[in-house]
Short mmCIF file of C-alpha atoms in Angstrom, two decimals:
data_model
loop_
_atom_site.label_atom_id
_atom_site.label_comp_id
_atom_site.label_asym_id
_atom_site.label_seq_id
_atom_site.Cartn_x
_atom_site.Cartn_y
_atom_site.Cartn_z
CA SER A 1 -4.30 -29.14 -36.37
CA GLN A 2 -5.26 -28.09 -32.88
CA THR A 3 -7.33 -25.01 -32.21
CA ILE A 4 -8.62 -23.39 -29.06
CA HIS A 5 -11.80 -21.39 -28.91
CA GLN A 6 -12.68 -19.01 -26.15
CA TRP A 7 -15.80 -16.87 -25.84
CA PRO A 8 -17.08 -14.30 -25.50
CA ALA A 9 -14.33 -11.89 -26.55
CA THR A 10 -15.66 -9.08 -24.36
CA LEU A 11 -18.13 -9.02 -21.52
CA VAL A 12 -19.50 -6.28 -19.29
CA GLN A 13 -21.29 -7.56 -16.22
CA PRO A 14 -22.75 -5.83 -13.16
CA VAL A 15 -21.43 -6.53 -9.69
CA GLY A 16 -23.20 -9.50 -8.15
CA SER A 17 -24.12 -11.12 -11.43
CA PRO A 18 -23.03 -14.66 -12.39
CA LEU A 19 -20.28 -15.47 -14.86
CA SER A 20 -19.65 -18.29 -17.29
CA LEU A 21 -16.73 -18.28 -19.70
CA GLU A 22 -16.26 -21.24 -21.98
CA CYS A 23 -13.22 -22.68 -23.66
CA THR A 24 -13.02 -25.62 -26.04
CA VAL A 25 -10.10 -27.31 -27.73
CA GLU A 26 -10.22 -29.14 -31.04
CA GLY A 27 -7.78 -31.53 -32.67
CA THR A 28 -6.35 -33.14 -29.57
CA SER A 29 -7.49 -35.44 -26.81
CA ASN A 30 -6.97 -35.37 -23.06
CA PRO A 31 -5.21 -31.99 -23.01
CA ASN A 32 -4.13 -30.15 -19.91
CA LEU A 33 -6.34 -27.08 -19.63
CA TYR A 34 -5.66 -23.80 -17.90
CA TRP A 35 -7.37 -20.56 -16.93
CA TYR A 36 -5.14 -17.51 -16.50
CA ARG A 37 -6.00 -13.94 -15.57
CA GLN A 38 -4.02 -10.98 -16.77
CA ALA A 39 -4.49 -7.66 -15.00
CA ALA A 40 -3.80 -4.53 -17.03
CA GLY A 41 -0.08 -4.19 -17.72
CA ARG A 42 0.77 -7.19 -15.60
CA GLY A 43 1.78 -10.80 -15.99
CA LEU A 44 -0.23 -13.97 -16.22
CA GLN A 45 -1.68 -15.38 -13.04
CA LEU A 46 -2.63 -19.05 -13.12
CA LEU A 47 -6.12 -19.51 -11.69
CA PHE A 48 -6.98 -23.15 -12.39
CA TYR A 49 -5.61 -26.10 -14.27
CA SER A 50 -7.02 -29.49 -15.14
CA VAL A 51 -5.28 -32.68 -16.21
CA GLY A 52 -8.49 -34.60 -16.91
CA ILE A 53 -12.29 -34.60 -16.80
CA GLY A 54 -13.55 -33.53 -13.41
CA GLN A 55 -10.01 -32.85 -12.12
CA ILE A 56 -9.55 -29.22 -11.16
CA SER A 57 -6.66 -27.68 -9.27
CA SER A 58 -7.01 -24.19 -7.90
CA GLU A 59 -3.95 -22.00 -7.60
CA VAL A 60 -5.31 -19.01 -5.71
CA PRO A 61 -8.31 -18.55 -3.42
CA GLN A 62 -10.85 -16.36 -5.12
CA ASN A 63 -14.41 -15.72 -6.14
CA LEU A 64 -14.15 -17.99 -9.17
CA SER A 65 -14.51 -21.69 -9.87
CA ALA A 66 -13.73 -23.94 -12.81
CA SER A 67 -15.23 -27.09 -14.22
CA ARG A 68 -14.33 -29.59 -16.92
CA PRO A 69 -17.51 -31.39 -17.92
CA GLN A 70 -15.98 -32.85 -21.09
CA ASP A 71 -12.48 -33.77 -22.18
CA ARG A 72 -11.94 -30.65 -24.27
CA GLN A 73 -14.20 -28.18 -22.50
CA PHE A 74 -13.16 -25.91 -19.66
CA ILE A 75 -15.52 -23.46 -17.98
CA LEU A 76 -14.76 -20.58 -15.64
CA SER A 77 -17.63 -19.50 -13.42
CA SER A 78 -18.64 -17.20 -10.64
CA LYS A 79 -21.89 -17.01 -8.70
CA LYS A 80 -21.48 -13.33 -7.85
CA LEU A 81 -18.95 -11.12 -9.59
CA LEU A 82 -16.87 -8.57 -7.73
CA LEU A 83 -15.31 -5.41 -9.14
CA SER A 84 -11.91 -7.01 -8.57
CA ASP A 85 -12.81 -9.82 -10.98
CA SER A 86 -12.32 -7.46 -13.91
CA GLY A 87 -9.47 -8.48 -16.16
CA PHE A 88 -8.37 -10.34 -19.24
CA TYR A 89 -9.06 -14.06 -18.92
CA LEU A 90 -7.11 -16.52 -20.99
CA CYS A 91 -7.70 -20.20 -21.56
CA ALA A 92 -4.80 -22.39 -22.63
CA TRP A 93 -4.03 -26.02 -23.35
CA SER A 94 -0.93 -28.16 -23.43
CA GLY A 95 0.00 -31.77 -24.01
CA HIS A 96 0.88 -34.07 -21.15
CA GLN A 97 4.58 -33.97 -21.78
CA ASN A 98 6.50 -30.86 -20.86
CA THR A 99 5.60 -28.94 -24.00
CA GLU A 100 4.39 -25.55 -24.98
CA ALA A 101 1.05 -24.11 -23.91
CA PHE A 102 -1.28 -22.63 -26.51
CA PHE A 103 -3.55 -19.75 -25.61
CA GLY A 104 -6.98 -18.67 -26.71
CA GLN A 105 -7.69 -15.12 -27.74
CA GLY A 106 -8.93 -14.12 -24.32
CA THR A 107 -12.04 -12.58 -22.80
CA ARG A 108 -11.98 -9.00 -21.59
CA LEU A 109 -14.26 -8.93 -18.54
CA THR A 110 -15.34 -5.63 -17.07
CA VAL A 111 -17.38 -5.72 -13.88
CA VAL A 112 -19.30 -2.49 -13.33
CA GLN B 1 11.52 -20.59 -5.71
CA GLN B 2 8.64 -20.60 -8.16
CA GLN B 3 9.21 -17.08 -9.44
CA VAL B 4 10.58 -16.06 -12.78
CA LYS B 5 11.97 -12.54 -12.72
CA GLN B 6 11.85 -10.62 -15.99
CA SER B 7 13.50 -7.35 -16.96
CA PRO B 8 13.21 -4.71 -18.19
CA GLN B 9 9.56 -3.85 -17.68
CA SER B 10 9.58 -1.77 -20.85
CA LEU B 11 12.00 -1.28 -23.71
CA ILE B 12 12.26 1.17 -26.58
CA VAL B 13 14.49 0.26 -29.51
CA GLN B 14 15.17 1.89 -32.83
CA LYS B 15 14.27 0.03 -35.99
CA GLY B 16 17.11 -2.28 -36.94
CA GLY B 17 18.47 -2.44 -33.40
CA ILE B 18 18.76 -5.39 -31.06
CA SER B 19 16.16 -5.94 -28.37
CA ILE B 20 17.28 -7.89 -25.32
CA ILE B 21 14.97 -9.18 -22.60
CA ASN B 22 16.27 -11.08 -19.60
CA CYS B 23 14.77 -13.62 -17.24
CA ALA B 24 16.10 -15.32 -14.12
CA TYR B 25 14.79 -18.28 -12.17
CA GLU B 26 15.56 -20.01 -8.88
CA ASN B 27 14.13 -23.49 -9.24
CA THR B 28 16.78 -25.68 -10.85
CA ALA B 29 14.13 -28.31 -11.57
CA PHE B 30 12.68 -26.16 -14.35
CA ASP B 31 13.47 -27.82 -17.67
CA TYR B 32 11.49 -25.94 -20.28
CA PHE B 33 11.74 -22.22 -21.03
CA PRO B 34 9.39 -20.70 -23.61
CA TRP B 35 8.98 -17.11 -24.74
CA TYR B 36 5.59 -15.73 -25.69
CA GLN B 37 4.65 -12.68 -27.75
CA GLN B 38 1.38 -10.89 -27.03
CA PHE B 39 -0.23 -8.14 -29.08
CA PRO B 40 -2.84 -5.88 -27.43
CA GLY B 41 -6.17 -7.60 -26.93
CA LYS B 42 -4.86 -10.97 -28.06
CA GLY B 43 -3.71 -14.12 -26.32
CA PRO B 44 0.02 -14.83 -26.00
CA ALA B 45 1.55 -16.82 -28.85
CA LEU B 46 4.55 -19.09 -28.49
CA LEU B 47 7.59 -17.48 -30.09
CA ILE B 48 10.50 -19.77 -29.30
CA ALA B 49 11.46 -22.20 -26.53
CA ILE B 50 14.58 -23.86 -25.17
CA ARG B 51 15.51 -26.74 -22.90
CA PRO B 52 18.58 -26.64 -20.60
CA ASP B 53 20.59 -29.12 -22.65
CA VAL B 54 21.49 -26.37 -25.15
CA SER B 55 22.91 -22.90 -24.58
CA GLU B 56 21.38 -21.17 -27.56
CA LYS B 57 18.51 -21.56 -29.98
CA LYS B 58 17.87 -19.40 -32.98
CA GLU B 59 14.77 -19.05 -35.12
CA GLY B 60 14.96 -16.33 -37.71
CA ARG B 61 15.60 -13.02 -35.98
CA PHE B 62 14.81 -14.47 -32.54
CA THR B 63 17.46 -16.11 -30.36
CA ILE B 64 17.28 -17.55 -26.86
CA SER B 65 20.50 -17.61 -24.87
CA PHE B 66 20.51 -19.92 -21.87
CA ASN B 67 22.98 -19.85 -18.97
CA LYS B 68 22.29 -22.85 -16.77
CA SER B 69 24.89 -22.04 -14.11
CA ALA B 70 23.58 -18.50 -13.70
CA LYS B 71 19.96 -19.65 -13.95
CA GLN B 72 19.27 -17.01 -16.54
CA PHE B 73 17.93 -16.93 -20.06
CA SER B 74 17.36 -14.12 -22.48
CA LEU B 75 15.56 -13.30 -25.71
CA HIS B 76 17.42 -11.40 -28.41
CA ILE B 77 15.51 -9.87 -31.29
CA MET B 78 17.89 -8.95 -34.08
CA ASP B 79 17.06 -6.25 -36.64
CA SER B 80 14.03 -5.22 -34.57
CA GLN B 81 11.04 -4.04 -36.59
CA PRO B 82 7.99 -1.91 -35.68
CA GLY B 83 5.89 -5.04 -36.14
CA ASP B 84 7.79 -6.60 -33.22
CA SER B 85 6.21 -4.05 -30.87
CA ALA B 86 4.36 -6.21 -28.37
CA THR B 87 4.59 -7.54 -24.84
CA TYR B 88 6.97 -10.44 -24.36
CA PHE B 89 6.71 -13.00 -21.58
CA CYS B 90 9.25 -15.55 -20.51
CA ALA B 91 8.10 -18.66 -18.72
CA ALA B 92 9.43 -21.78 -17.06
CA SER B 93 8.01 -25.16 -16.31
CA ARG B 94 9.05 -28.50 -14.87
CA THR B 95 8.20 -31.85 -16.37
CA GLY B 96 5.26 -33.45 -14.62
CA THR B 97 3.96 -30.32 -12.91
CA TYR B 98 1.76 -29.18 -15.81
CA LYS B 99 2.23 -25.58 -14.67
CA TYR B 100 3.93 -22.68 -16.40
CA ILE B 101 5.37 -19.87 -14.33
CA PHE B 102 5.38 -16.61 -16.25
CA GLY B 103 7.51 -13.53 -15.90
CA THR B 104 5.79 -10.18 -15.50
CA GLY B 105 6.27 -9.21 -19.14
CA THR B 106 8.27 -6.66 -21.12
CA ARG B 107 6.53 -4.10 -23.26
CA LEU B 108 8.68 -3.58 -26.35
CA LYS B 109 8.27 -0.61 -28.64
CA VAL B 110 10.29 -0.45 -31.83
CA LEU B 111 10.48 3.02 -33.32
CA ALA B 112 10.24 3.40 -37.07
#
């Protein structure tokens, strides 16, 4: 069966520090991968998605970037965090047909 | 055209009652409509999904009703239980786009 791992679960970082969140998927190959951000009490905002290694599409201009160095690995990064980067970050994967997306357990990022 | 509008924002239901959450969309090219359930501090989990070739889908106490002409779909939770208290998100996607557009979420509280 397929599983998605996302870490760390919580993170407190000072303003101006770098960020690296990692997500890996097991049990499937060539998945679509996604990074979402969820602000407190709000919906899910799509940040990046990837349909293959090295292929990254950005949905909104921001202080973040994403990379896909391996088929089942998706990384969310920032060189210098802003206070506004605080939020709940979710990684997800889906198959290449129009099927359901499966989410990781999320990372609660607090920038102080 | 890419928005999915979800209502209500919050909902309080007595145990045993029916919870109803509604979503509306504009883009008639959407062809997959999932509902997700999210507990605090966790990632969303797929609850039930429907495609526009059917008007209703039922899984246990959860039913999706789909009205293609009105471009609306809704989630009905029968015999609501305190354990159903969570945030519910509707979503829509279109084959080939690899993107899921989420509603803003409904926070459901079921009173014991």
